[in-house]
CSV table of C-alpha atoms in Angstrom, one decimal:
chain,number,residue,atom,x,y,z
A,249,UNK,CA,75.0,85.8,4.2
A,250,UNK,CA,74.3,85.3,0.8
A,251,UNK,CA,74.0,81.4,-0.6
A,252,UNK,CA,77.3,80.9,-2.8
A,253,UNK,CA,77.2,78.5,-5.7
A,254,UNK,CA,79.7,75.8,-4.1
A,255,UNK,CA,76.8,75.1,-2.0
A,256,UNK,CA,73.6,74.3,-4.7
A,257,UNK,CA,75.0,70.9,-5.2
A,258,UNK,CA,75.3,70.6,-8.3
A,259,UNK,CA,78.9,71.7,-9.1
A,260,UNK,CA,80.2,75.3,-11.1
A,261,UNK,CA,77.1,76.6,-13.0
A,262,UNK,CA,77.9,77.6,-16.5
A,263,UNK,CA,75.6,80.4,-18.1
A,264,UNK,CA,75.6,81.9,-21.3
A,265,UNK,CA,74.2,85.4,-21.8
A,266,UNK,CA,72.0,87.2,-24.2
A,267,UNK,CA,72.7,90.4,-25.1
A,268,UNK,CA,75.8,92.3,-24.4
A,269,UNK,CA,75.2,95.7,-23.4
A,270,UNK,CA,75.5,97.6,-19.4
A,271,UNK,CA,72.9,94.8,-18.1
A,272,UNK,CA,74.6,92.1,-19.2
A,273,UNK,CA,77.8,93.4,-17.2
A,274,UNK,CA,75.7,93.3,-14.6
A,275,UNK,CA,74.4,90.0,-14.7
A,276,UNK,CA,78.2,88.7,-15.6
A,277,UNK,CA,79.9,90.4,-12.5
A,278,UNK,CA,77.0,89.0,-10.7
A,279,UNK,CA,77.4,85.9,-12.0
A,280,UNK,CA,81.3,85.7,-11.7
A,281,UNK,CA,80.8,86.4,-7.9
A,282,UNK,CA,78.8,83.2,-7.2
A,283,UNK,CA,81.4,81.1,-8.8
A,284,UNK,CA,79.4,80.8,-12.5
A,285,UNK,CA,81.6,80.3,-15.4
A,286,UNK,CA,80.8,82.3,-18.2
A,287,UNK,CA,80.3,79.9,-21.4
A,288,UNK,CA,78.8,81.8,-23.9
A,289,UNK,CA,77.6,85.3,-25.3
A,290,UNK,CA,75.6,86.2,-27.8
A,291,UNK,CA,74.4,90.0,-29.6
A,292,UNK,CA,73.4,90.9,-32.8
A,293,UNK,CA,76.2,89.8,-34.7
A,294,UNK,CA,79.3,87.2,-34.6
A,295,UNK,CA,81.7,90.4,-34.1
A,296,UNK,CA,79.6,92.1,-31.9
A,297,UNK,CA,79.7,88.4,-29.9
A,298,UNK,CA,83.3,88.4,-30.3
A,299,UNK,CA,83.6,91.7,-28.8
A,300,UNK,CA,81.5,91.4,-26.1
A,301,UNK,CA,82.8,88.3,-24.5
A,302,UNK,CA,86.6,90.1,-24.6
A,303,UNK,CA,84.9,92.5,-22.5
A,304,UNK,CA,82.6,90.7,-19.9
A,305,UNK,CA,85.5,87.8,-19.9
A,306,UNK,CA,83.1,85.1,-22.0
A,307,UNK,CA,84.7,82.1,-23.4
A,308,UNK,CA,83.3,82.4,-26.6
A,309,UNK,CA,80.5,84.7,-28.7
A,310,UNK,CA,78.0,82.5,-30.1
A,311,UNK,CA,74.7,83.9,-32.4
A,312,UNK,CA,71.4,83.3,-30.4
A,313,UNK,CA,70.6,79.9,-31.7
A,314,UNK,CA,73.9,78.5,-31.2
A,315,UNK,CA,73.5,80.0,-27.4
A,316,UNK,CA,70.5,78.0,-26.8
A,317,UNK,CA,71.2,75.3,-27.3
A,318,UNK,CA,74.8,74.6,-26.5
A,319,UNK,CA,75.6,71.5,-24.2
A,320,UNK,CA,77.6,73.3,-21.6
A,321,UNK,CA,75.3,76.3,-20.6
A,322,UNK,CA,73.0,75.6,-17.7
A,323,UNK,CA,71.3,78.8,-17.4
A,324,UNK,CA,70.4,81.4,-20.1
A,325,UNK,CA,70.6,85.2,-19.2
A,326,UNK,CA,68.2,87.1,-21.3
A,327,UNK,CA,69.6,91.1,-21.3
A,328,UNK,CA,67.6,91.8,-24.8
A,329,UNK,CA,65.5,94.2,-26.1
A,330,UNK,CA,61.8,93.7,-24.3
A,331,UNK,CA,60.2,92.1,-27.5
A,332,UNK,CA,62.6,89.8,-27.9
A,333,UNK,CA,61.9,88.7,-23.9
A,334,UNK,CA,59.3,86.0,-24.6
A,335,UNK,CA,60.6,84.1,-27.5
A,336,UNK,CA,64.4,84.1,-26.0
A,337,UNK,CA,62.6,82.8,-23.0
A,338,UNK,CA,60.3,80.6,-24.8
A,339,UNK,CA,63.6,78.8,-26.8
A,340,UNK,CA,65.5,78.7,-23.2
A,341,UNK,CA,62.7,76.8,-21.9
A,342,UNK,CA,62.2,73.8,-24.7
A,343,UNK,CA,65.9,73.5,-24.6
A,344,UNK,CA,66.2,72.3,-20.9
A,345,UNK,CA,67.4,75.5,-19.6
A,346,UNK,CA,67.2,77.8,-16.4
A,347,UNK,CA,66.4,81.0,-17.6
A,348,UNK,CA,66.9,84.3,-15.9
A,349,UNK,CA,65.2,86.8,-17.7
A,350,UNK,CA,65.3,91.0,-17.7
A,351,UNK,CA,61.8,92.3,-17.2
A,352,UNK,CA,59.6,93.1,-18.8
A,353,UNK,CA,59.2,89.4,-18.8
A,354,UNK,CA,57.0,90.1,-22.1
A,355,UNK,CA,55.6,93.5,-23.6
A,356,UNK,CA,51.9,91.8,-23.4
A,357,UNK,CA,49.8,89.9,-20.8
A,358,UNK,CA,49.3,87.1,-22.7
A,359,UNK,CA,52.7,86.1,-23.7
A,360,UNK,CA,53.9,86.6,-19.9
A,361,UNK,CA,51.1,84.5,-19.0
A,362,UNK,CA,52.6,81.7,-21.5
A,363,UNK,CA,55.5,81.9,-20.6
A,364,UNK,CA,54.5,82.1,-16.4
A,365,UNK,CA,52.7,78.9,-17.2
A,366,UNK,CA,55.5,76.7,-19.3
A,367,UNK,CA,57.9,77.6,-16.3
A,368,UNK,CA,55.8,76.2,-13.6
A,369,UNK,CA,55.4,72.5,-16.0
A,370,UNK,CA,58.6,72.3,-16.4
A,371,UNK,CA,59.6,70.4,-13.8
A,372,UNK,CA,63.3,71.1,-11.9
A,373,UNK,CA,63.9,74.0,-14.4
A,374,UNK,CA,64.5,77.7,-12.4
A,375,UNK,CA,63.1,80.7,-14.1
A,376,UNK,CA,63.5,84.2,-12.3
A,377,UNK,CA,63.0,87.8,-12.8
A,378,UNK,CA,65.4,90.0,-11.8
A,379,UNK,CA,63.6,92.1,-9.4
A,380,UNK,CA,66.2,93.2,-7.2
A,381,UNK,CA,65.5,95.3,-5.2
A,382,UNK,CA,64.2,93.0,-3.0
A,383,UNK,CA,67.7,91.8,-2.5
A,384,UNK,CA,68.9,95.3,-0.7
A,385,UNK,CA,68.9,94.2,2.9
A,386,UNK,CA,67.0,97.3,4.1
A,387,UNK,CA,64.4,96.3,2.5
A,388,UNK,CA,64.2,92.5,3.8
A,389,UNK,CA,64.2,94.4,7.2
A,390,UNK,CA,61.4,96.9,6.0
A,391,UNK,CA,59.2,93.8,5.4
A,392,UNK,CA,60.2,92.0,8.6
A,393,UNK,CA,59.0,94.6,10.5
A,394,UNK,CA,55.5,95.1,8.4
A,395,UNK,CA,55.1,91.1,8.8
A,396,UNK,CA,55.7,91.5,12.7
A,397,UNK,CA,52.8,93.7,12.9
A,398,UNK,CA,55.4,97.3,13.5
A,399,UNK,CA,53.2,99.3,11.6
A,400,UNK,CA,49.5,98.2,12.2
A,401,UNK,CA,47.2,98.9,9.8
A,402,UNK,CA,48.4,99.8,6.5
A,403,UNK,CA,47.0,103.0,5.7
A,404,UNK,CA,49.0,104.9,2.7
A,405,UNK,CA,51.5,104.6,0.2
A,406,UNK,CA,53.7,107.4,-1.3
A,407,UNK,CA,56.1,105.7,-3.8
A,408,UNK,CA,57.6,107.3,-7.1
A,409,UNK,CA,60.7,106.3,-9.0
A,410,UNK,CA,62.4,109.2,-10.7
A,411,UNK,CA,65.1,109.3,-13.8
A,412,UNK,CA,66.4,111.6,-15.8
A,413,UNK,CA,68.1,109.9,-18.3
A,414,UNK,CA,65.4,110.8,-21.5
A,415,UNK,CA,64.8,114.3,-20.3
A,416,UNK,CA,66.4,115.9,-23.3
A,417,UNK,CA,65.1,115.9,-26.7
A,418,UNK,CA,67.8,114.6,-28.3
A,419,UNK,CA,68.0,111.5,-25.6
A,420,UNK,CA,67.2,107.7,-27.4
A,421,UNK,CA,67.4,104.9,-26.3
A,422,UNK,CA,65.6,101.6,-28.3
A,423,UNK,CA,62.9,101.7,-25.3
A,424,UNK,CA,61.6,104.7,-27.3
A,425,UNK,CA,60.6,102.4,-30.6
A,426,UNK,CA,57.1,100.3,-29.3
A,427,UNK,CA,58.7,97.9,-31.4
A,428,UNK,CA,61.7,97.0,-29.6
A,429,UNK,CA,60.5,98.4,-26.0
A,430,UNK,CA,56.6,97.3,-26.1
A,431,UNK,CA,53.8,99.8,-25.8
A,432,UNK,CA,54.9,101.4,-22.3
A,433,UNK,CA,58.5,102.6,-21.8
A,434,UNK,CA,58.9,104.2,-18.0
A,435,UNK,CA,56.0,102.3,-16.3
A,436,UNK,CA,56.8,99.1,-17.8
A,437,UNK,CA,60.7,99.6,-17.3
A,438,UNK,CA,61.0,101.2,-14.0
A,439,UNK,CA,56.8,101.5,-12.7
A,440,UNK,CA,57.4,97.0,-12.8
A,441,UNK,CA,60.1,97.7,-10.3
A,442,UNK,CA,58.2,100.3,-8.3
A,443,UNK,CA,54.8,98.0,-8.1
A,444,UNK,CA,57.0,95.0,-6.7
A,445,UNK,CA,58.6,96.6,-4.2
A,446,UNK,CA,55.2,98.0,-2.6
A,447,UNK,CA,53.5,94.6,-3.0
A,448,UNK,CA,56.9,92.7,-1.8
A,449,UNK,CA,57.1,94.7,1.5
A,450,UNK,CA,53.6,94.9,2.5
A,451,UNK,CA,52.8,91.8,1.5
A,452,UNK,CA,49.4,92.7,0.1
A,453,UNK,CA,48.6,93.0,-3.6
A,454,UNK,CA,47.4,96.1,-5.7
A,455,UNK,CA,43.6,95.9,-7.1
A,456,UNK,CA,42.7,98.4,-8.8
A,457,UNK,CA,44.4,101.4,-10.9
A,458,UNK,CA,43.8,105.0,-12.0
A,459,UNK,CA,46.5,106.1,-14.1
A,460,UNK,CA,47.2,109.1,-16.2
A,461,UNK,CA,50.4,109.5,-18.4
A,462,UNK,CA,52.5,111.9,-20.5
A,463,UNK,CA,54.9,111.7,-23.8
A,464,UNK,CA,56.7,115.1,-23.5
A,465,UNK,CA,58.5,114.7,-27.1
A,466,UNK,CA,56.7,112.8,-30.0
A,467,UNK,CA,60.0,112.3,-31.3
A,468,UNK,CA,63.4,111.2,-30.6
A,469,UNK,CA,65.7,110.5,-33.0
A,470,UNK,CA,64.1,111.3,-35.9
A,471,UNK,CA,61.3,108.7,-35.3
A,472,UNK,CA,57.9,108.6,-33.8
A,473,UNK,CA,57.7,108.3,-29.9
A,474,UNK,CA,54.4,106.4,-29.0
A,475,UNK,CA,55.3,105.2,-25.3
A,476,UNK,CA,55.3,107.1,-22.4
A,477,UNK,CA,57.6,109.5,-20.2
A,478,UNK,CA,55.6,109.6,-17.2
A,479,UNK,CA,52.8,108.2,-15.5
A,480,UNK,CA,51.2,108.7,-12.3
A,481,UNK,CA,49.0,106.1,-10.7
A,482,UNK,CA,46.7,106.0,-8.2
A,483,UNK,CA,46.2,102.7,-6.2
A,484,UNK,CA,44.2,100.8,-3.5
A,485,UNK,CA,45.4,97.3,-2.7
A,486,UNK,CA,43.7,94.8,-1.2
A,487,UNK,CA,43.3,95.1,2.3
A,488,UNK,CA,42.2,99.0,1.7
A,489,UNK,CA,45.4,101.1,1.9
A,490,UNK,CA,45.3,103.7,-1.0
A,491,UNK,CA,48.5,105.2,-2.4
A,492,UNK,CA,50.0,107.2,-5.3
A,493,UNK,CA,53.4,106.1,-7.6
A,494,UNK,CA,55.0,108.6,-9.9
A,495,UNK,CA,57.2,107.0,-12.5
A,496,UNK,CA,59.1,109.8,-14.8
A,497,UNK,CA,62.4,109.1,-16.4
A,498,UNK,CA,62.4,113.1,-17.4
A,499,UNK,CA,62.9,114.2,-13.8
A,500,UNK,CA,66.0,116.6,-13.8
A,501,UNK,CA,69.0,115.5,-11.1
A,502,UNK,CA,67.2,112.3,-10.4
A,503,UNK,CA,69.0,108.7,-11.6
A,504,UNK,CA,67.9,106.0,-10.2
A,505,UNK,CA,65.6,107.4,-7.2
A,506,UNK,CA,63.4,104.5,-6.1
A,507,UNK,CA,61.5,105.6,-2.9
A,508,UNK,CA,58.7,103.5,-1.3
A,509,UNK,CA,57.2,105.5,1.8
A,510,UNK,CA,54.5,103.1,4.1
A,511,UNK,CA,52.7,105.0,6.9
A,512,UNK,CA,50.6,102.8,9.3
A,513,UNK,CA,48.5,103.1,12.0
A,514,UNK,CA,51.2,102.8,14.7
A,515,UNK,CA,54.3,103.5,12.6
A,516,UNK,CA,55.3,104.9,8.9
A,517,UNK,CA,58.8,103.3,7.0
A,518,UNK,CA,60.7,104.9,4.0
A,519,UNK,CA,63.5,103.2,2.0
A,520,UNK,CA,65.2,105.3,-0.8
A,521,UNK,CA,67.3,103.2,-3.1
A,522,UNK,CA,69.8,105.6,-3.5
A,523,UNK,CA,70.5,105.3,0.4
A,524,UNK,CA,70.5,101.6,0.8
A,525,UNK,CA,72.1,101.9,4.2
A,526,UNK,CA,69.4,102.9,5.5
A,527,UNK,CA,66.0,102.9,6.9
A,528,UNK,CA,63.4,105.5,8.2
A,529,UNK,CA,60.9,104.9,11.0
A,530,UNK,CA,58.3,107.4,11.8
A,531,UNK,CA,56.1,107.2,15.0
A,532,UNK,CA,54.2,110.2,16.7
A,533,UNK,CA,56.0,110.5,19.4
A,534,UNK,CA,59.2,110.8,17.5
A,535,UNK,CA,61.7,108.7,14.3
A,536,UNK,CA,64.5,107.1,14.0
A,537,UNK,CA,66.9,106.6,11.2
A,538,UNK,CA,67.8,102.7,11.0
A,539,UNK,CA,71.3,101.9,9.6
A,540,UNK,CA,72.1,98.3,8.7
A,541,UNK,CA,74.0,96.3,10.5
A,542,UNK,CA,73.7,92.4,10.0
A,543,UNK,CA,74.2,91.9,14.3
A,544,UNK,CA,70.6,93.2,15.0
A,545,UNK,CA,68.9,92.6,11.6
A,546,UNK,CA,65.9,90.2,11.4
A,547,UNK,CA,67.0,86.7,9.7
A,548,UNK,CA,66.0,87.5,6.1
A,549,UNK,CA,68.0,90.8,5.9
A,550,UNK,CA,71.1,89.7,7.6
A,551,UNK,CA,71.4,87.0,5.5
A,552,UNK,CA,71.9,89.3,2.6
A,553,UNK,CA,74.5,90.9,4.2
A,554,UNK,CA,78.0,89.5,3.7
A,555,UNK,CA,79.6,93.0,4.7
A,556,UNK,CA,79.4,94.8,8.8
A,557,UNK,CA,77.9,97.6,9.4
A,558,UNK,CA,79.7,100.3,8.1
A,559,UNK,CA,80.8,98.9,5.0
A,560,UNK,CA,78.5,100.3,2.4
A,561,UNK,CA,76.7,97.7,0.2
A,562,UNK,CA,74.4,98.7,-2.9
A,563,UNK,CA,72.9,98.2,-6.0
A,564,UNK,CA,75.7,95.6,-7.4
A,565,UNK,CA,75.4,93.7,-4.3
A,566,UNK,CA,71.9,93.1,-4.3
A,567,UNK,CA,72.3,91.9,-8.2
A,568,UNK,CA,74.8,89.3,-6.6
A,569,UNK,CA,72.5,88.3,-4.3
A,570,UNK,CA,69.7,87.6,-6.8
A,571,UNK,CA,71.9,86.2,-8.9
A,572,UNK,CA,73.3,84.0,-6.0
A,573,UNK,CA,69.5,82.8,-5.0
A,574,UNK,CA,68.9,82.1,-8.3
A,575,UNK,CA,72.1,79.8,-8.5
A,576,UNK,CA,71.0,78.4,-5.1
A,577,UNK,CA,67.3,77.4,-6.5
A,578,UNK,CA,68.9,75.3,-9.8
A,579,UNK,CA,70.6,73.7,-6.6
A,580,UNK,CA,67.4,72.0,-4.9
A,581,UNK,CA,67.4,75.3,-2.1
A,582,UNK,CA,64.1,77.4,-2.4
A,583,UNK,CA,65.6,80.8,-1.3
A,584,UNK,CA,63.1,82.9,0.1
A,585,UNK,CA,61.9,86.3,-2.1
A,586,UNK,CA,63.1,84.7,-4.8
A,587,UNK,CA,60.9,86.6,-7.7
A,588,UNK,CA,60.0,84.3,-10.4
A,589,UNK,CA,58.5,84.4,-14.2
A,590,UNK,CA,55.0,84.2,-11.8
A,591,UNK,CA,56.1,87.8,-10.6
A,592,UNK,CA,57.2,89.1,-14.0
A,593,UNK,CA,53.6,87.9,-14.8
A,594,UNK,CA,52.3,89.9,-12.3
A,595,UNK,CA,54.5,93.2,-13.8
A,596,UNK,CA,52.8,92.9,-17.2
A,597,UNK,CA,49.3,92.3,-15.8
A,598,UNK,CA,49.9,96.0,-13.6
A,599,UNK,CA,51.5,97.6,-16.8
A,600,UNK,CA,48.9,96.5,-19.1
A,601,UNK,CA,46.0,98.0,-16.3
A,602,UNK,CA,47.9,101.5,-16.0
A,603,UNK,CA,48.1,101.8,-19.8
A,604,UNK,CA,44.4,100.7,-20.1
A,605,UNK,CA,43.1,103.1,-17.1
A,606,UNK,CA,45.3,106.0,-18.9
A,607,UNK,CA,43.7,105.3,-22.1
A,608,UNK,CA,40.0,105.4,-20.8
A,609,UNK,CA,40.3,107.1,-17.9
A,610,UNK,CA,38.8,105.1,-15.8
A,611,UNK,CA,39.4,103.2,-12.6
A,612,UNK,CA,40.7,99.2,-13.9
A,613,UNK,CA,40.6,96.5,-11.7
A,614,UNK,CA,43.9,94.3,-12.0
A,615,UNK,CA,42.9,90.7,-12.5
A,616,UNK,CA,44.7,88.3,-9.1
C-alpha cells in the first residue's frame, strides 16, 4: 500500500504549485489524494492564477515570487516550461522549501548538476523528480524479479516510447521553441523517461550512446523548429548488454506507448505502459502473461497497490504514489525508488550525450 501523508509525521503538508496547465492537474489530484492542502498557485499572470486555482481547487493564485516564498507552503511543485526548471528550483531551494520538480530537471548538464548538488547540502529538505513510471506496480515486480536473478545475464534491450501528438504540421506546443523547451524536445521530454526506466529495472547504468535524430518540419507555428522529433539510440550499459530506444512523438495511433522489453539469458520481460496490468515473461520452453495482483507480488510492488487484482490501476495512480513517497520522505521515511534531483541529473547528462553523439556521429561515452 501506498504511504499516506497522515503517517510522515509532520502533520497536513501544504504545497503551492507552479504553473497551471494538464501537469499541474496532475500533480494537484495527486497531491489532494495524500491528504496535501493546496495553498497556492501561480502562472503567468495574477488572472491566469486566479483562474487556475478555481479550477485545480487552490486557495489562492499568487505570481511566482509571492509563491516562493509564502510562510504556509511546504513544498513547491514546479509544472513550468523546461527553462524555467532550474531557477524555479534554484529559488525553492534558498527559501527552505521541498521541491518537486517536472523533468527535465534543467535543459543543460551544468545547471542540473547545480541544482543536484545544492539539494544534497541542504540538509532535511526533499527534492524529487517525477519519474513515475517507476511507481506502476508491474514494474516494481519487473525489477524484483531482475534483482532475484529471473533472467540471468542481461543480454538485450528493445525499448522505444512512441507519440503522436506533434505528428501534424500544424501541431505546437512551446517544447517546439529551444527557448522555452531547451535544445532536445522528444528525447529530453519522453527519451528521460525511457532511459530511467531501463536503468531502474535492471539496475545497471547506460555508458555509452550512438544516437541519430530527425526534425520532420522546420517549422511549426510560423517559427523555426530547431529540436528534435525523433531519435534512435543505440546503447551498451555497463555490465555489456546492448540495446536500441526509439523515441518519436510523430508516430501515428501511438499516445503514450512506453515499452521496455529485457531478454536474458534464462528469461526475457516486457512491460508496456499502456497495459499496466500486466506483465510478459518469455522462457524457451514457453511465456506467461503476469497480471497484478498485490497477494502474490514481491514486497515493493504490492506495496504500491492499494487496489485487488482486478481493479485496474494506471497512470494517475502511480502519480499518487510518487506524489505520496515524496510526502512520506519530507516525513523522516526514505521510501524506496524514490527518484530524486540526483536522477534528473542523470536525465540531462544522457540527453546531453544523445544530442552530442547525433551531432558528431560518433559513439559518446556518458560520464557516471
Amino acid at each position: 500500500m501506498t504511504t499516506d501523508v497522515t503517517d510522515t509525521g509532520v502533520g497536513t503538508i501544504r504545497l503551492g504549485i507552479l504553473g497551471g496547465g494538464f501537469m499541474a492537474g496532475v500533480h494537484a489530484r495527486a497531491a489532494r489524494a495524500a491528504g496535501a492542502n493546496l495553498a497556492a498557485i501561480a502562472t503567468t499572470s495574477a488572472q491566469r492564477a486566479e483562474r487556475a486555482a478555481r479550477a485545480l481547487g487552490a486557495e489562492r493564485g499568487l505570481d511566482a515570487a509571492a509563491l516562493l516564498s509564502a510562510a504556509d507552503v511546504d513544498v513547491v511543485h514546479i509544472c513550468t516550461p523546461n527553462a524555467t526548471h532550474a531557477e524555479f528550483a534554484e529559488g525553492a531551494l534558498r527559501a527552505g522549501k521541498h521541491v518537486v520538480c517536472e523533468k527535465p530537471l534543467a535543459t543543460t548538464v551544468a545547471d542540473a548538476r547545480r541544482l543536484a548538488e545544492a539539494a544534497a547540502e541542504a540538509t532535511g529538505i526533499v527534492a524529487a523528480v517525477p519519474f513515475v513510471y517507476r511507481y506502476h506496480p508491474m514494474v516494481r515486480e519487473a525489477r524484483a524479479r531482475v534483482a532475484r536473478g529471473d533472467l540471468g545475464v542481461l543480454l538485450s534491450i528493445d525499448a522505444s516510447y512512441l507519440q503522436d501528438w506533434m505528428l501534424l504540421p500544424g501541431d505546437d506546443d512551446w517544447r517546439a521553441d529551444p527557448a522555452a523547451g531547451g535544445p532536445s524536445r522528444a528525447f529530453a521530454d519522453i527519451g528521460s523517461h525511457l532511459c530511467d526506466l531501463v536503468e531502474f529495472i535492471t539496475g545497471t547504468r547506460v555508458v555509452r550512446v550512438a544516437a541519430r535524430t530527425r526534425r520532420v518540419f522546420d517549422t511549426r507555428g510560423g517559427r523555426a523548429v530547431e529540436n528534435e522529433d525523433v531519435a534512435a539510440v543505440v546503447v551498451e550499459t555497463a555490465d555489456g548488454a546492448i540495446g536500441t530506444l526509439l523515441v518519436s512523438q510523430m508516430a501515428p495511433g501511438r499516445k503514450n506507448a512506453l515499452v521496455v522489453e529485457l531478454h536474458g539469458a534464462q528469461e526475457s520481460l516486457r512491460f508496456a505502459q499502456e497495459r499496466p496490468e500486466e506483465l510478459w515473461v518469455g522462457s524457451r520452453a514457453g511465456s506467461q502473461l503476469l497480471l497484478r495482483d498485490p497477494a502474490t507480488a514481491a514486497p515493493d510492488a504490492a506495496r504500491l497497490q492499494p487496489l485487488p487484482a482486478g481493479h485496474p490501476m494506471g497512470y494517475q495512480d502511480a502519480f499518487d504514489a510518487f506524489v505520496a513517497d515524496v510526502y512520506a520522505a519530507i516525513g523522516g521515511a526514505r521510501p524506496e525508488g524514490l527518484p530524486t534531483f540526483a536522477d534528473g541529473l542523470r536525465a540531462a547528462a544522457l540527453t546531453d550525450a544523445v544530442l552530442r553523439s547525433a551531432a558528431s556521429g560518433a559513439w559518446i561515452e556518458v560520464p557516471a
